[in-house]
């Protein structure tokens, strides 16, 4: 109770299974007394492209545009574009970040990757030698909640689904100093029976009830690759 | 000679190190007699978001928007948006796909992920039970060529850089039936001496000279995780 949650949501359709998972999270966490904010990326028409438009005013070096350097400098002087500043404020205030999305190509949809690329800039999320356990977004939790197209069995055939979590959980969240809870994966809801879909939704509600008691995973290669 | 190459390029600045790598690839491959096409994603202002705009005309199911189903149906009836049709034509004609980009968060920049999400739709790149070695984009090669921010040593500390290639090379290219050449990685060119940068550019030219003699990697979990 009193915890702040930011849900970054990347699905085009409110009636989708992802939409139902979002709705459940908002309702259940609100019921617990949490303050919940949703960044509905498609509805916001969130810009995924990392361009010069992200910097307000003159560039640090207008001879050759370097996105990393320019956003770092702009962050320091308060010169990032308004949409980024708003998202950073939401992140700063949150105790827990939930990413809700359908897996596209073993990864986040581009619109969500764009949120990572543009919001988590140097100076805000990490800095020189302030990364991983020393990352700047300390004392926060994250949770990747996603649906897949293929069945659990299909994913298991060629290695473990955890393999694809490495760049997201370790390469992004852990790099920024954010702790990572077990991912929540709903396999192939589109091909599941109505009963099975209901079971998956109930399982998400149940998990959320005891979420704050969970321990983060250990962010080592062993967790991912055994 | 006579081979067709598509370079999908994701950097904002022609004067960047990525820009130099692109220029080298265009020049060297053209010199070999290859026909080279470049998709310069930032210059094209390529749309990374997967939305209803990708489907021309009425939807298959307008009650609840499902991007995967809608683009599949649209592909079959020739109803994908013009920008996607153009990219698919380039892919179809190519013998080799080169992806040239700076690594952003252990992954492709969002604009390039959006190219994957939107161009490689069901029916075109894969189909029901036509995936991996049976994927629809047979007899093509791919090569991920990218720069990193951190040094080789930094990447090695927490596991192998190959871990992050799994979703890109295996999850996308291998899934579509495209063979994968060894990635080409330039570590931390921004922090390298002018001499070291020149060496890296020369190494790329040299590699391209014998590229067509290379054997694809074996696309097994063992290659990635040992």
Short mmCIF file of N, CA, C and O in Angstrom, two decimals, chain A residues 89-210:
data_model
loop_
_atom_site.label_atom_id
_atom_site.label_comp_id
_atom_site.label_asym_id
_atom_site.label_seq_id
_atom_site.Cartn_x
_atom_site.Cartn_y
_atom_site.Cartn_z
N UNK A 89 10.08 11.30 -15.36
CA UNK A 89 9.46 11.64 -14.08
C UNK A 89 8.66 10.43 -13.55
O UNK A 89 8.74 10.09 -12.37
N UNK A 90 7.93 9.79 -14.44
CA UNK A 90 7.15 8.61 -14.04
C UNK A 90 8.08 7.51 -13.52
O UNK A 90 7.78 6.84 -12.54
N UNK A 91 9.19 7.31 -14.21
CA UNK A 91 10.15 6.27 -13.81
C UNK A 91 10.74 6.63 -12.45
O UNK A 91 10.83 5.78 -11.55
N UNK A 92 11.14 7.86 -12.30
CA UNK A 92 11.77 8.32 -11.07
C UNK A 92 10.87 8.06 -9.86
O UNK A 92 11.33 7.64 -8.81
N UNK A 93 9.59 8.30 -10.04
CA UNK A 93 8.65 8.16 -8.92
C UNK A 93 8.25 6.72 -8.62
O UNK A 93 7.75 6.43 -7.54
N UNK A 94 8.45 5.84 -9.59
CA UNK A 94 7.92 4.47 -9.45
C UNK A 94 8.78 3.59 -8.55
O UNK A 94 10.01 3.67 -8.56
N UNK A 95 8.11 2.74 -7.78
CA UNK A 95 8.80 1.67 -7.04
C UNK A 95 8.90 0.41 -7.90
O UNK A 95 9.78 -0.43 -7.70
N UNK A 96 7.96 0.28 -8.80
CA UNK A 96 7.90 -0.92 -9.64
C UNK A 96 7.55 -0.52 -11.07
O UNK A 96 6.61 0.25 -11.30
N UNK A 97 8.31 -1.06 -12.03
CA UNK A 97 8.02 -0.87 -13.45
C UNK A 97 7.52 -2.19 -14.01
O UNK A 97 8.22 -3.21 -13.92
N UNK A 98 6.31 -2.18 -14.57
CA UNK A 98 5.82 -3.39 -15.24
C UNK A 98 5.78 -3.10 -16.74
O UNK A 98 5.26 -2.08 -17.16
N UNK A 99 6.38 -4.00 -17.52
CA UNK A 99 6.33 -3.87 -18.97
C UNK A 99 5.37 -4.94 -19.49
O UNK A 99 5.61 -6.13 -19.30
N UNK A 100 4.29 -4.49 -20.11
CA UNK A 100 3.26 -5.42 -20.61
C UNK A 100 3.21 -5.35 -22.12
O UNK A 100 2.91 -4.29 -22.68
N UNK A 101 3.49 -6.47 -22.78
CA UNK A 101 3.58 -6.45 -24.25
C UNK A 101 3.49 -7.85 -24.85
O UNK A 101 3.74 -8.84 -24.17
N UNK A 102 3.16 -7.91 -26.13
CA UNK A 102 3.26 -9.18 -26.85
C UNK A 102 4.69 -9.33 -27.36
O UNK A 102 5.26 -8.36 -27.86
N UNK A 103 5.25 -10.51 -27.22
CA UNK A 103 6.59 -10.74 -27.74
C UNK A 103 6.56 -10.66 -29.27
O UNK A 103 5.73 -11.29 -29.91
N UNK A 104 7.42 -9.81 -29.82
CA UNK A 104 7.56 -9.69 -31.29
C UNK A 104 8.99 -10.11 -31.60
O UNK A 104 9.93 -9.45 -31.18
N UNK A 105 9.18 -11.16 -32.34
CA UNK A 105 10.54 -11.54 -32.75
C UNK A 105 11.49 -11.69 -31.56
O UNK A 105 12.55 -11.06 -31.53
N UNK A 106 11.10 -12.51 -30.61
CA UNK A 106 11.96 -12.82 -29.45
C UNK A 106 12.31 -11.56 -28.66
O UNK A 106 13.35 -11.51 -27.99
N UNK A 107 11.46 -10.55 -28.72
CA UNK A 107 11.85 -9.27 -28.15
C UNK A 107 10.64 -8.37 -27.94
O UNK A 107 9.53 -8.72 -28.28
N UNK A 108 10.91 -7.18 -27.41
CA UNK A 108 9.86 -6.18 -27.29
C UNK A 108 9.44 -5.65 -28.65
O UNK A 108 10.26 -5.59 -29.56
N UNK A 109 8.19 -5.19 -28.78
CA UNK A 109 7.81 -4.45 -30.00
C UNK A 109 8.67 -3.18 -30.09
O UNK A 109 9.09 -2.64 -29.06
N UNK A 110 8.89 -2.71 -31.30
CA UNK A 110 9.76 -1.55 -31.52
C UNK A 110 9.32 -0.33 -30.70
O UNK A 110 10.15 0.43 -30.21
N UNK A 111 8.03 -0.14 -30.53
CA UNK A 111 7.56 1.04 -29.82
C UNK A 111 8.04 1.01 -28.36
O UNK A 111 8.39 2.06 -27.79
N UNK A 112 8.12 -0.18 -27.78
CA UNK A 112 8.61 -0.30 -26.40
C UNK A 112 10.14 -0.20 -26.36
O UNK A 112 10.72 0.42 -25.46
N UNK A 113 10.80 -0.78 -27.37
CA UNK A 113 12.25 -0.63 -27.44
C UNK A 113 12.61 0.85 -27.56
O UNK A 113 13.59 1.33 -26.98
N UNK A 114 11.80 1.59 -28.31
CA UNK A 114 12.02 3.02 -28.44
C UNK A 114 11.88 3.76 -27.12
O UNK A 114 12.60 4.73 -26.85
N UNK A 115 10.98 3.30 -26.29
CA UNK A 115 10.83 3.88 -24.95
C UNK A 115 12.14 3.67 -24.17
O UNK A 115 12.65 4.59 -23.53
N UNK A 116 12.69 2.47 -24.24
CA UNK A 116 13.96 2.18 -23.55
C UNK A 116 15.07 3.08 -24.12
O UNK A 116 15.84 3.69 -23.37
N UNK A 117 15.17 3.11 -25.46
CA UNK A 117 16.25 3.85 -26.12
C UNK A 117 16.22 5.33 -25.75
O UNK A 117 17.26 5.96 -25.56
N UNK A 118 15.03 5.90 -25.66
CA UNK A 118 14.90 7.35 -25.54
C UNK A 118 14.77 7.83 -24.10
O UNK A 118 15.20 8.93 -23.76
N UNK A 119 14.14 7.03 -23.25
CA UNK A 119 13.88 7.47 -21.87
C UNK A 119 15.09 7.23 -20.96
O UNK A 119 15.43 8.07 -20.13
N UNK A 120 15.73 6.08 -21.14
CA UNK A 120 16.80 5.68 -20.21
C UNK A 120 18.16 6.23 -20.65
O UNK A 120 19.10 5.47 -20.92
N UNK A 121 18.28 7.55 -20.70
CA UNK A 121 19.51 8.16 -21.22
C UNK A 121 20.59 8.23 -20.13
O UNK A 121 20.31 8.14 -18.93
N UNK A 122 21.81 8.38 -20.60
CA UNK A 122 22.95 8.55 -19.70
C UNK A 122 22.73 9.78 -18.82
O UNK A 122 22.24 10.81 -19.28
N UNK A 123 23.11 9.66 -17.58
CA UNK A 123 22.91 10.76 -16.63
C UNK A 123 21.64 10.52 -15.83
O UNK A 123 21.59 10.80 -14.63
N UNK A 124 20.61 9.97 -16.49
CA UNK A 124 19.37 9.66 -15.81
C UNK A 124 19.36 8.22 -15.28
O UNK A 124 19.08 7.98 -14.10
N UNK A 125 19.67 7.28 -16.15
CA UNK A 125 19.52 5.86 -15.79
C UNK A 125 20.85 5.19 -15.42
O UNK A 125 20.87 4.20 -14.72
N UNK A 126 21.94 5.74 -15.92
CA UNK A 126 23.27 5.20 -15.64
C UNK A 126 24.25 6.32 -15.92
O UNK A 126 23.87 7.38 -16.45
N UNK A 127 25.48 6.09 -15.56
CA UNK A 127 26.49 7.11 -15.85
C UNK A 127 27.86 6.44 -15.92
O UNK A 127 27.96 5.23 -15.73
N UNK A 128 28.87 7.22 -16.18
CA UNK A 128 30.21 6.66 -16.23
C UNK A 128 30.47 5.83 -14.99
O UNK A 128 30.39 6.33 -13.87
N UNK A 129 30.74 4.59 -15.16
CA UNK A 129 31.00 3.64 -14.08
C UNK A 129 29.86 3.52 -13.08
O UNK A 129 30.02 2.93 -12.01
N UNK A 130 28.70 4.06 -13.40
CA UNK A 130 27.51 3.80 -12.57
C UNK A 130 26.55 2.95 -13.37
O UNK A 130 25.64 3.45 -14.03
N UNK A 131 26.80 1.67 -13.32
CA UNK A 131 25.98 0.73 -14.08
C UNK A 131 25.84 -0.56 -13.29
O UNK A 131 26.49 -0.75 -12.28
N UNK A 132 24.95 -1.42 -13.76
CA UNK A 132 24.64 -2.67 -13.07
C UNK A 132 24.31 -2.38 -11.59
O UNK A 132 23.52 -1.47 -11.35
N UNK A 133 24.93 -3.05 -10.67
CA UNK A 133 24.51 -2.85 -9.28
C UNK A 133 24.68 -1.40 -8.83
O UNK A 133 24.09 -0.98 -7.84
N UNK A 134 25.48 -0.64 -9.57
CA UNK A 134 25.67 0.77 -9.25
C UNK A 134 24.86 1.71 -10.13
O UNK A 134 25.03 2.93 -10.08
N UNK A 135 23.95 1.15 -10.96
CA UNK A 135 23.12 1.96 -11.86
C UNK A 135 22.32 3.00 -11.09
O UNK A 135 22.11 2.87 -9.88
N UNK A 136 21.86 4.03 -11.79
CA UNK A 136 21.24 5.17 -11.11
C UNK A 136 19.80 4.94 -10.67
O UNK A 136 19.27 5.70 -9.88
N UNK A 137 19.15 3.90 -11.20
CA UNK A 137 17.75 3.67 -10.82
C UNK A 137 17.66 2.62 -9.72
O UNK A 137 17.09 1.53 -9.89
N UNK A 138 18.26 2.96 -8.58
CA UNK A 138 18.30 2.04 -7.44
C UNK A 138 16.92 1.91 -6.78
O UNK A 138 16.07 2.77 -6.95
N UNK A 139 16.77 0.85 -5.99
CA UNK A 139 15.58 0.67 -5.16
C UNK A 139 14.29 0.60 -5.96
O UNK A 139 13.23 0.99 -5.48
N UNK A 140 14.42 0.16 -7.18
CA UNK A 140 13.22 -0.06 -7.98
C UNK A 140 13.18 -1.52 -8.41
O UNK A 140 14.21 -2.17 -8.55
N UNK A 141 11.96 -1.98 -8.65
CA UNK A 141 11.76 -3.33 -9.17
C UNK A 141 11.22 -3.23 -10.59
O UNK A 141 10.60 -2.23 -10.96
N UNK A 142 11.45 -4.29 -11.38
CA UNK A 142 10.85 -4.35 -12.70
C UNK A 142 10.30 -5.75 -12.95
O UNK A 142 10.73 -6.72 -12.31
N UNK A 143 9.36 -5.82 -13.87
CA UNK A 143 8.73 -7.10 -14.18
C UNK A 143 8.33 -7.09 -15.66
O UNK A 143 7.57 -6.21 -16.08
N UNK A 144 8.84 -8.04 -16.40
CA UNK A 144 8.46 -8.17 -17.80
C UNK A 144 7.29 -9.16 -17.90
O UNK A 144 7.44 -10.33 -17.57
N UNK A 145 6.15 -8.66 -18.34
CA UNK A 145 4.95 -9.48 -18.47
C UNK A 145 4.56 -9.51 -19.94
O UNK A 145 4.24 -8.47 -20.52
N UNK A 146 4.62 -10.70 -20.55
CA UNK A 146 4.35 -10.72 -21.99
C UNK A 146 3.65 -11.99 -22.45
O UNK A 146 3.63 -13.00 -21.76
N UNK A 147 3.05 -11.85 -23.62
CA UNK A 147 2.39 -12.98 -24.26
C UNK A 147 3.26 -13.45 -25.42
O UNK A 147 4.04 -12.68 -25.97
N UNK A 148 3.10 -14.71 -25.78
CA UNK A 148 3.85 -15.22 -26.94
C UNK A 148 2.88 -15.68 -28.02
O UNK A 148 1.69 -15.90 -27.75
N UNK A 149 3.40 -15.82 -29.24
CA UNK A 149 2.60 -16.39 -30.31
C UNK A 149 2.65 -17.91 -30.25
O UNK A 149 1.65 -18.59 -30.39
N UNK A 150 3.84 -18.43 -30.00
CA UNK A 150 4.03 -19.87 -30.00
C UNK A 150 3.80 -20.49 -28.62
O UNK A 150 3.80 -19.80 -27.61
N UNK A 151 3.64 -21.78 -28.60
CA UNK A 151 3.40 -22.51 -27.36
C UNK A 151 4.68 -22.66 -26.55
O UNK A 151 5.79 -22.48 -27.07
N UNK A 152 4.51 -23.01 -25.29
CA UNK A 152 5.66 -23.23 -24.41
C UNK A 152 6.56 -24.32 -24.98
O UNK A 152 7.78 -24.21 -24.95
N UNK A 153 5.96 -25.33 -25.54
CA UNK A 153 6.72 -26.44 -26.09
C UNK A 153 7.58 -25.98 -27.27
O UNK A 153 8.73 -26.36 -27.40
N UNK A 154 7.00 -25.13 -28.12
CA UNK A 154 7.75 -24.62 -29.28
C UNK A 154 8.96 -23.82 -28.83
O UNK A 154 10.03 -23.92 -29.42
N UNK A 155 8.79 -23.00 -27.81
CA UNK A 155 9.92 -22.21 -27.34
C UNK A 155 10.99 -23.08 -26.72
O UNK A 155 12.17 -22.78 -26.80
N UNK A 156 10.56 -24.19 -26.10
CA UNK A 156 11.51 -25.05 -25.41
C UNK A 156 12.36 -25.88 -26.37
O UNK A 156 13.46 -26.29 -26.04
N UNK A 157 11.85 -26.08 -27.59
CA UNK A 157 12.56 -26.94 -28.53
C UNK A 157 13.98 -26.45 -28.78
O UNK A 157 14.93 -27.21 -28.80
N UNK A 158 14.11 -25.17 -29.00
CA UNK A 158 15.42 -24.64 -29.37
C UNK A 158 15.97 -23.76 -28.26
O UNK A 158 16.15 -22.58 -28.42
N UNK A 159 16.19 -24.38 -27.12
CA UNK A 159 16.76 -23.62 -26.02
C UNK A 159 15.67 -23.09 -25.12
O UNK A 159 14.49 -23.36 -25.32
N UNK A 160 16.06 -22.33 -24.14
CA UNK A 160 15.16 -21.89 -23.10
C UNK A 160 14.66 -20.48 -23.41
O UNK A 160 15.38 -19.66 -23.96
N UNK A 161 13.42 -20.20 -23.02
CA UNK A 161 12.89 -18.86 -23.27
C UNK A 161 13.67 -17.82 -22.47
O UNK A 161 13.72 -16.64 -22.84
N UNK A 162 14.34 -18.25 -21.41
CA UNK A 162 15.13 -17.30 -20.63
C UNK A 162 16.25 -16.66 -21.45
O UNK A 162 16.70 -15.57 -21.14
N UNK A 163 16.70 -17.39 -22.50
CA UNK A 163 17.78 -16.84 -23.33
C UNK A 163 17.41 -15.45 -23.86
O UNK A 163 18.25 -14.57 -23.96
N UNK A 164 16.14 -15.29 -24.23
CA UNK A 164 15.77 -14.02 -24.85
C UNK A 164 15.50 -12.92 -23.82
O UNK A 164 15.30 -11.75 -24.18
N UNK A 165 15.49 -13.30 -22.56
CA UNK A 165 15.30 -12.30 -21.51
C UNK A 165 16.60 -11.57 -21.15
O UNK A 165 16.57 -10.52 -20.52
N UNK A 166 17.71 -12.15 -21.55
CA UNK A 166 19.01 -11.58 -21.21
C UNK A 166 19.17 -10.11 -21.65
O UNK A 166 19.49 -9.25 -20.82
N UNK A 167 18.91 -9.80 -22.94
CA UNK A 167 19.09 -8.38 -23.33
C UNK A 167 18.11 -7.44 -22.61
O UNK A 167 18.49 -6.32 -22.27
N UNK A 168 16.91 -7.90 -22.37
CA UNK A 168 15.90 -7.03 -21.73
C UNK A 168 16.16 -6.85 -20.25
O UNK A 168 16.26 -5.75 -19.73
N UNK A 169 16.23 -7.98 -19.55
CA UNK A 169 16.32 -7.92 -18.09
C UNK A 169 17.71 -7.53 -17.62
O UNK A 169 17.86 -6.69 -16.74
N UNK A 170 18.70 -8.19 -18.21
CA UNK A 170 20.08 -7.92 -17.79
C UNK A 170 20.64 -6.69 -18.49
O UNK A 170 21.16 -5.78 -17.86
N UNK A 171 20.50 -6.65 -19.82
CA UNK A 171 21.13 -5.59 -20.61
C UNK A 171 20.51 -4.22 -20.37
O UNK A 171 21.18 -3.21 -20.54
N UNK A 172 19.25 -4.18 -19.98
CA UNK A 172 18.61 -2.89 -19.74
C UNK A 172 18.38 -2.67 -18.24
O UNK A 172 18.99 -1.82 -17.62
N UNK A 173 17.48 -3.45 -17.65
CA UNK A 173 17.09 -3.18 -16.25
C UNK A 173 18.26 -3.32 -15.27
O UNK A 173 18.52 -2.43 -14.47
N UNK A 174 18.92 -4.46 -15.34
CA UNK A 174 20.04 -4.66 -14.42
C UNK A 174 21.12 -3.60 -14.65
O UNK A 174 21.70 -3.07 -13.71
N UNK A 175 21.35 -3.24 -15.91
CA UNK A 175 22.35 -2.21 -16.23
C UNK A 175 22.04 -0.90 -15.53
O UNK A 175 22.94 -0.17 -15.11
N UNK A 176 20.75 -0.59 -15.40
CA UNK A 176 20.33 0.67 -14.76
C UNK A 176 20.21 0.55 -13.24
O UNK A 176 19.81 1.51 -12.57
N UNK A 177 20.52 -0.62 -12.70
CA UNK A 177 20.44 -0.80 -11.25
C UNK A 177 19.06 -1.20 -10.76
O UNK A 177 18.82 -1.24 -9.55
N UNK A 178 18.15 -1.50 -11.69
CA UNK A 178 16.79 -1.91 -11.33
C UNK A 178 16.77 -3.41 -11.07
O UNK A 178 17.31 -4.19 -11.86
N UNK A 179 16.15 -3.81 -9.98
CA UNK A 179 16.04 -5.24 -9.68
C UNK A 179 14.94 -5.85 -10.54
O UNK A 179 14.01 -5.17 -10.96
N UNK A 180 15.07 -7.15 -10.79
CA UNK A 180 14.18 -7.81 -11.74
C UNK A 180 13.42 -8.93 -11.05
O UNK A 180 14.03 -9.83 -10.46
N UNK A 181 12.09 -8.89 -11.13
CA UNK A 181 11.27 -10.00 -10.63
C UNK A 181 11.13 -11.05 -11.73
O UNK A 181 11.39 -10.78 -12.90
N UNK A 182 10.72 -12.24 -11.34
CA UNK A 182 10.48 -13.30 -12.33
C UNK A 182 9.58 -12.76 -13.44
O UNK A 182 8.59 -12.09 -13.16
N UNK A 183 9.90 -13.08 -14.69
CA UNK A 183 9.01 -12.63 -15.77
C UNK A 183 7.65 -13.33 -15.66
O UNK A 183 7.55 -14.39 -15.03
N UNK A 184 6.64 -12.72 -16.23
CA UNK A 184 5.32 -13.36 -16.26
C UNK A 184 4.98 -13.63 -17.72
O UNK A 184 4.77 -12.71 -18.50
N UNK A 185 4.93 -14.90 -18.08
CA UNK A 185 4.76 -15.26 -19.49
C UNK A 185 3.45 -15.99 -19.71
O UNK A 185 3.18 -17.00 -19.07
N UNK A 186 2.62 -15.46 -20.60
CA UNK A 186 1.40 -16.16 -21.01
C UNK A 186 1.64 -16.71 -22.41
O UNK A 186 1.77 -15.96 -23.38
N UNK A 187 1.69 -18.03 -22.50
CA UNK A 187 1.99 -18.65 -23.78
C UNK A 187 0.76 -18.78 -24.67
O UNK A 187 -0.26 -19.33 -24.24
N UNK A 188 0.90 -18.26 -25.87
CA UNK A 188 -0.07 -18.48 -26.96
C UNK A 188 -1.53 -18.30 -26.54
O UNK A 188 -2.35 -19.17 -26.82
N UNK A 189 -1.88 -17.18 -25.93
CA UNK A 189 -3.29 -17.00 -25.56
C UNK A 189 -4.24 -17.02 -26.76
O UNK A 189 -5.40 -17.42 -26.62
N UNK A 190 -3.74 -16.64 -27.92
CA UNK A 190 -4.59 -16.62 -29.11
C UNK A 190 -5.06 -18.00 -29.53
O UNK A 190 -6.07 -18.15 -30.20
N UNK A 191 -4.27 -18.99 -29.16
CA UNK A 191 -4.61 -20.35 -29.58
C UNK A 191 -5.18 -21.17 -28.42
O UNK A 191 -5.38 -22.36 -28.55
N UNK A 192 -5.41 -20.51 -27.29
CA UNK A 192 -5.89 -21.22 -26.10
C UNK A 192 -7.43 -21.21 -26.04
O UNK A 192 -8.07 -20.33 -26.61
N UNK A 193 -7.97 -22.17 -25.34
CA UNK A 193 -9.41 -22.22 -25.12
C UNK A 193 -9.82 -21.07 -24.19
O UNK A 193 -8.99 -20.52 -23.47
N UNK A 194 -11.10 -20.77 -24.21
CA UNK A 194 -11.61 -19.69 -23.36
C UNK A 194 -11.30 -20.00 -21.90
O UNK A 194 -10.92 -19.12 -21.12
N UNK A 195 -11.42 -21.28 -21.54
CA UNK A 195 -11.16 -21.69 -20.16
C UNK A 195 -9.69 -21.47 -19.78
O UNK A 195 -9.38 -20.95 -18.71
N UNK A 196 -8.82 -21.86 -20.68
CA UNK A 196 -7.39 -21.71 -20.44
C UNK A 196 -7.01 -20.23 -20.34
O UNK A 196 -6.18 -19.84 -19.52
N UNK A 197 -7.65 -19.41 -21.18
CA UNK A 197 -7.39 -17.97 -21.13
C UNK A 197 -7.80 -17.40 -19.77
O UNK A 197 -7.08 -16.60 -19.17
N UNK A 198 -8.94 -17.84 -19.31
CA UNK A 198 -9.41 -17.38 -17.99
C UNK A 198 -8.45 -17.80 -16.89
O UNK A 198 -8.16 -17.05 -15.97
N UNK A 199 -7.97 -19.03 -17.00
CA UNK A 199 -6.98 -19.52 -16.02
C UNK A 199 -5.74 -18.63 -16.00
O UNK A 199 -5.20 -18.32 -14.95
N UNK A 200 -5.30 -18.24 -17.20
CA UNK A 200 -4.09 -17.40 -17.28
C UNK A 200 -4.34 -16.03 -16.66
O UNK A 200 -3.47 -15.49 -15.98
N UNK A 201 -5.53 -15.50 -16.88
CA UNK A 201 -5.84 -14.19 -16.29
C UNK A 201 -5.92 -14.30 -14.76
O UNK A 201 -5.40 -13.44 -14.04
N UNK A 202 -6.53 -15.36 -14.28
CA UNK A 202 -6.62 -15.57 -12.83
C UNK A 202 -5.24 -15.73 -12.21
O UNK A 202 -4.96 -15.21 -11.12
N UNK A 203 -4.36 -16.44 -12.92
CA UNK A 203 -3.00 -16.65 -12.40
C UNK A 203 -2.27 -15.31 -12.24
O UNK A 203 -1.50 -15.12 -11.29
N UNK A 204 -2.53 -14.39 -13.15
CA UNK A 204 -1.89 -13.05 -13.08
C UNK A 204 -2.43 -12.29 -11.86
O UNK A 204 -1.68 -11.73 -11.08
N UNK A 205 -3.75 -12.33 -11.67
CA UNK A 205 -4.35 -11.70 -10.49
C UNK A 205 -3.74 -12.29 -9.22
O UNK A 205 -3.34 -11.56 -8.30
N UNK A 206 -3.66 -13.59 -9.17
CA UNK A 206 -3.12 -14.27 -7.98
C UNK A 206 -1.67 -13.86 -7.72
O UNK A 206 -1.29 -13.58 -6.59
N UNK A 207 -0.90 -13.81 -8.78
CA UNK A 207 0.51 -13.44 -8.60
C UNK A 207 0.62 -12.02 -8.04
O UNK A 207 1.44 -11.76 -7.17
N UNK A 208 -0.19 -11.13 -8.57
CA UNK A 208 -0.12 -9.72 -8.14
C UNK A 208 -0.44 -9.57 -6.65
O UNK A 208 0.07 -8.68 -5.98
N UNK A 209 -1.27 -10.47 -6.15
CA UNK A 209 -1.66 -10.38 -4.73
C UNK A 209 -0.46 -10.51 -3.78
O UNK A 209 -0.46 -9.93 -2.70
N UNK A 210 0.51 -11.30 -4.20
CA UNK A 210 1.67 -11.50 -3.32
C UNK A 210 2.97 -10.96 -3.92
O UNK A 210 4.07 -11.32 -3.50
#
